[in-house]
């Protein structure tokens, strides 16, 4: 069983900063790809930022220049600066996990989500 556990969400005012963390636990070989998604109330889940084990990074246009994704071997972080009310959402960590097993080797794993609320 592989789990992703997020932390760092909260309530803050517009213009503030917040850092989200996500840690993978369980038995696996490696994690090639990790990402942050978010889902605002009444909207579809959207990709915020992604990072590969080689360090390739991409951001959604809406967060480019304000958010920074980084990772360790089994962790991923999202530094969010200059937050806006429209950044309010549940933020989810995601990972493509290689368990290195003969069956069910590759897993797509989601975290439980952490709420970020940005007030005016």
Backbone as numpy.savetxt, mean C-alpha at the origin, in Angstrom:
# Nx Ny Nz CAx CAy CAz Cx Cy Cz
0.15 -19.85 5.09 -0.69 -18.65 5.09 0.19 -17.42 5.09
-0.11 -16.48 4.20 0.63 -15.22 4.11 -0.33 -14.09 4.45
0.11 -13.20 5.30 -0.72 -12.07 5.69 0.02 -10.76 5.49
-0.75 -9.73 5.18 -0.23 -8.37 5.12 -0.95 -7.56 6.20
-0.18 -6.87 7.01 -0.77 -6.08 8.09 -0.35 -4.63 7.91
-1.35 -3.76 7.74 -1.09 -2.34 7.56 -1.21 -1.60 8.88
-0.56 -0.46 8.94 -0.70 0.42 10.09 -0.38 1.85 9.64
-0.80 2.81 10.46 -0.43 4.19 10.19 -1.56 5.09 9.75
-2.74 4.57 9.55 -3.85 5.42 9.14 -4.29 6.33 10.26
-5.16 7.29 9.93 -5.64 8.19 10.95 -6.38 9.37 10.38
-6.70 10.31 11.25 -7.42 11.53 10.90 -6.47 12.70 11.01
-6.44 13.52 9.96 -5.59 14.69 10.01 -6.15 15.77 9.12
-5.58 16.96 9.24 -6.04 18.10 8.45 -5.34 18.16 7.10
-5.97 18.80 6.18 -5.38 19.00 4.86 -4.02 19.69 4.99
-3.08 19.22 4.16 -1.73 19.75 4.19 -0.78 18.95 5.05
-1.33 18.06 5.83 -0.51 17.25 6.74 0.13 16.07 6.06
0.88 15.31 6.85 1.60 14.14 6.35 1.28 12.92 7.19
1.40 11.78 6.53 1.13 10.51 7.20 1.98 9.45 6.53
2.40 8.47 7.31 3.19 7.37 6.77 2.48 6.05 7.05
2.18 5.33 6.00 1.57 4.01 6.13 2.65 2.93 6.04
2.46 1.88 6.80 3.38 0.75 6.78 2.60 -0.54 6.52
3.27 -1.47 5.90 2.67 -2.78 5.64 3.75 -3.83 5.75
3.48 -4.85 6.54 4.46 -5.92 6.75 3.85 -7.26 6.39
4.62 -8.06 5.67 4.18 -9.40 5.30 4.69 -10.41 6.31
3.83 -11.36 6.63 4.23 -12.42 7.55 3.74 -13.76 7.01
4.37 -14.83 7.47 4.00 -16.16 7.01 5.18 -16.82 6.32
4.88 -17.89 5.62 5.92 -18.65 4.95 5.90 -18.36 3.45
6.98 -17.80 2.94 7.06 -17.52 1.51 8.52 -17.37 1.10
8.75 -17.42 -0.20 10.11 -17.35 -0.74 10.54 -15.90 -0.95
9.70 -15.16 -1.65 10.00 -13.74 -1.84 8.75 -13.01 -2.34
8.85 -11.69 -2.31 7.76 -10.84 -2.79 8.30 -9.97 -3.90
7.85 -10.21 -5.11 8.36 -9.49 -6.26 7.74 -8.09 -6.36
6.48 -8.00 -6.09 5.73 -6.77 -6.37 4.88 -6.41 -5.16
4.92 -5.12 -4.79 4.06 -4.62 -3.72 3.45 -3.30 -4.17
2.29 -3.01 -3.63 1.60 -1.81 -4.06 0.65 -1.31 -2.97
0.25 -0.08 -3.11 -0.80 0.52 -2.29 -1.96 0.88 -3.19
-3.14 0.48 -2.77 -4.38 0.86 -3.42 -5.21 1.66 -2.42
-6.21 2.34 -2.92 -7.14 3.00 -2.02 -8.55 2.93 -2.60
-9.50 3.00 -1.69 -10.90 2.99 -2.10 -11.66 4.00 -1.27
-12.12 5.03 -1.94 -12.95 6.03 -1.30 -14.39 5.55 -1.28
-15.16 6.11 -0.37 -16.55 5.70 -0.22 -17.32 5.89 -1.53
-17.96 4.85 -2.00 -18.75 4.92 -3.21 -17.96 4.86 -4.50
-16.67 4.62 -4.40 -15.82 4.58 -5.59 -15.11 3.24 -5.70
-14.56 3.00 -6.89 -13.81 1.77 -7.10 -12.42 1.87 -6.49
-11.87 0.73 -6.17 -10.50 0.69 -5.67 -9.55 1.10 -6.80
-8.57 1.93 -6.44 -7.62 2.42 -7.45 -6.20 2.25 -6.98
-5.32 2.07 -7.93 -3.90 1.94 -7.64 -3.32 3.30 -7.30
-2.59 3.35 -6.20 -1.95 4.60 -5.77 -0.48 4.61 -6.16
0.22 3.53 -5.81 1.65 3.45 -6.10 2.06 1.98 -6.08
3.10 1.68 -6.86 3.58 0.30 -6.94 5.09 0.28 -6.99
5.67 -0.81 -6.51 7.12 -0.94 -6.48 7.49 -2.41 -6.63
8.50 -2.67 -7.45 8.97 -4.04 -7.63 10.21 -4.28 -6.76
10.63 -5.53 -6.70 11.82 -5.86 -5.92 13.06 -5.21 -6.51
13.01 -4.89 -7.81 14.14 -4.22 -8.46 14.12 -2.72 -8.24
13.06 -2.23 -7.61 12.99 -0.80 -7.31 12.27 0.04 -8.35
11.61 -0.62 -9.30 10.83 0.13 -10.28 9.55 0.64 -9.62
9.28 1.93 -9.82 8.18 2.60 -9.11 7.27 3.32 -10.10
5.99 3.29 -9.80 5.02 4.08 -10.54 3.98 4.64 -9.58
3.48 5.83 -9.92 2.47 6.50 -9.11 1.26 6.85 -9.95
0.13 6.92 -9.29 -1.04 7.50 -9.93 -0.80 8.98 -10.13
-1.36 9.53 -11.19 -1.15 10.95 -11.47 -1.61 11.83 -10.31
-2.64 11.40 -9.62 -3.23 12.21 -8.57 -2.33 12.35 -7.33
-1.35 11.47 -7.20 -0.47 11.52 -6.02 0.98 11.81 -6.37
1.28 11.86 -7.65 2.65 12.10 -8.11 3.19 13.39 -7.49
4.38 13.29 -6.91 5.01 14.45 -6.30 4.63 14.68 -4.85
3.61 13.98 -4.37 3.17 14.14 -2.98 3.39 12.87 -2.16
3.26 11.72 -2.80 3.41 10.43 -2.13 4.72 9.78 -2.56
5.31 9.02 -1.62 6.52 8.27 -1.92 6.38 6.85 -1.40
6.57 5.89 -2.30 6.53 4.49 -1.91 7.95 3.98 -1.75
8.16 3.13 -0.76 9.46 2.50 -0.56 9.21 1.14 0.05
10.24 0.31 0.03 10.05 -1.03 0.56 11.33 -1.62 1.11
11.15 -2.56 2.02 12.22 -3.41 2.46 11.97 -4.77 1.83
12.58 -5.80 2.34 12.42 -7.12 1.75 10.97 -7.59 1.84
10.37 -7.41 2.99 9.00 -7.89 3.19 8.07 -6.81 3.71
8.46 -5.57 3.52 7.65 -4.45 3.98 7.52 -3.42 2.86
6.46 -2.64 2.95 6.27 -1.54 2.02 5.70 -0.36 2.79
6.12 0.83 2.40 5.72 2.05 3.08 5.14 3.04 2.07
4.29 3.91 2.59 3.76 4.98 1.74 3.83 6.27 2.56
4.74 7.14 2.18 4.84 8.44 2.80 3.93 9.38 2.03
2.97 9.96 2.74 1.98 10.82 2.10 2.13 12.24 2.64
2.46 13.17 1.77 2.63 14.57 2.14 1.59 15.42 1.43
1.42 16.62 1.94 0.47 17.57 1.34 -0.88 16.92 1.09
-1.39 16.26 2.10 -2.63 15.51 1.94 -3.80 16.44 1.68
-4.72 15.94 0.87 -5.91 16.68 0.48 -7.16 15.90 0.92
-8.27 16.58 1.07 -9.51 15.86 1.43 -9.83 14.74 0.46
-9.50 14.91 -0.80 -9.79 13.86 -1.79 -8.89 12.64 -1.64
-7.91 12.69 -0.76 -7.09 11.52 -0.45 -7.77 10.63 0.60
-8.87 11.08 1.13 -9.61 10.30 2.12 -10.07 8.99 1.51
-9.70 7.89 2.15 -10.02 6.56 1.62 -9.50 5.50 2.58
-9.93 4.28 2.32 -9.29 3.13 2.97 -8.12 2.72 2.08
-6.95 2.64 2.66 -5.74 2.30 1.92 -5.40 0.82 2.16
-5.17 0.12 1.06 -4.89 -1.31 1.11 -3.49 -1.61 0.59
-2.82 -2.47 1.29 -1.53 -2.98 0.84 -1.78 -4.23 0.00
-0.97 -4.43 -1.03 -1.12 -5.58 -1.91 0.26 -6.15 -2.23
0.34 -7.47 -2.37 1.61 -8.09 -2.72 1.41 -9.32 -3.60
2.32 -9.50 -4.54 2.43 -10.74 -5.30 3.50 -11.59 -4.60
3.06 -12.69 -4.04 3.93 -13.49 -3.17 4.28 -14.82 -3.84
5.54 -15.15 -3.81 6.02 -16.44 -4.30 6.29 -17.31 -3.08
5.47 -18.35 -2.93 5.65 -19.23 -1.77 6.75 -20.26 -1.97
7.17 -20.42 -3.24 8.23 -21.39 -3.51 7.78 -22.82 -3.34
6.48 -23.06 -3.42 5.94 -24.40 -3.24 5.60 -25.04 -4.58
5.40 -26.33 -4.60 5.06 -27.03 -5.82 3.65 -26.71 -6.28
2.75 -26.52 -5.36 1.37 -26.18 -5.71 0.99 -24.87 -5.04
0.09 -24.16 -5.68 -0.34 -22.88 -5.12 0.82 -21.94 -4.85
1.74 -21.92 -5.81 3.01 -21.21 -5.54 2.83 -19.71 -5.41
2.07 -19.12 -6.37 1.96 -17.66 -6.41 0.63 -17.21 -5.82
0.71 -16.28 -4.91 -0.48 -15.75 -4.25 -0.61 -14.26 -4.47
-1.84 -13.82 -4.60 -2.15 -12.38 -4.60 -2.77 -12.09 -3.24
-2.09 -11.28 -2.45 -2.48 -11.07 -1.06 -2.82 -9.61 -0.82
-3.93 -9.41 -0.12 -4.39 -8.07 0.27 -4.32 -7.92 1.77
-4.01 -6.72 2.23 -4.13 -6.39 3.63 -5.57 -6.05 3.97
-5.81 -5.78 5.24 -7.18 -5.54 5.70 -7.62 -4.10 5.48
-6.68 -3.24 5.19 -7.01 -1.83 4.95 -6.83 -0.97 6.19
-6.45 0.27 5.94 -6.33 1.26 7.02 -6.94 2.56 6.53
-7.74 3.18 7.39 -8.50 4.36 6.99 -7.68 5.62 7.17
-7.67 6.42 6.11 -7.05 7.74 6.15 -8.15 8.76 5.89
-8.31 9.69 6.81 -9.33 10.73 6.69 -8.65 12.09 6.75
-8.85 12.88 5.71 -8.24 14.20 5.62 -9.35 15.24 5.66
-9.32 16.08 6.66 -10.35 17.10 6.82 -9.89 18.44 6.26
-10.84 19.29 5.96 -10.51 20.63 5.44 -10.12 21.57 6.56
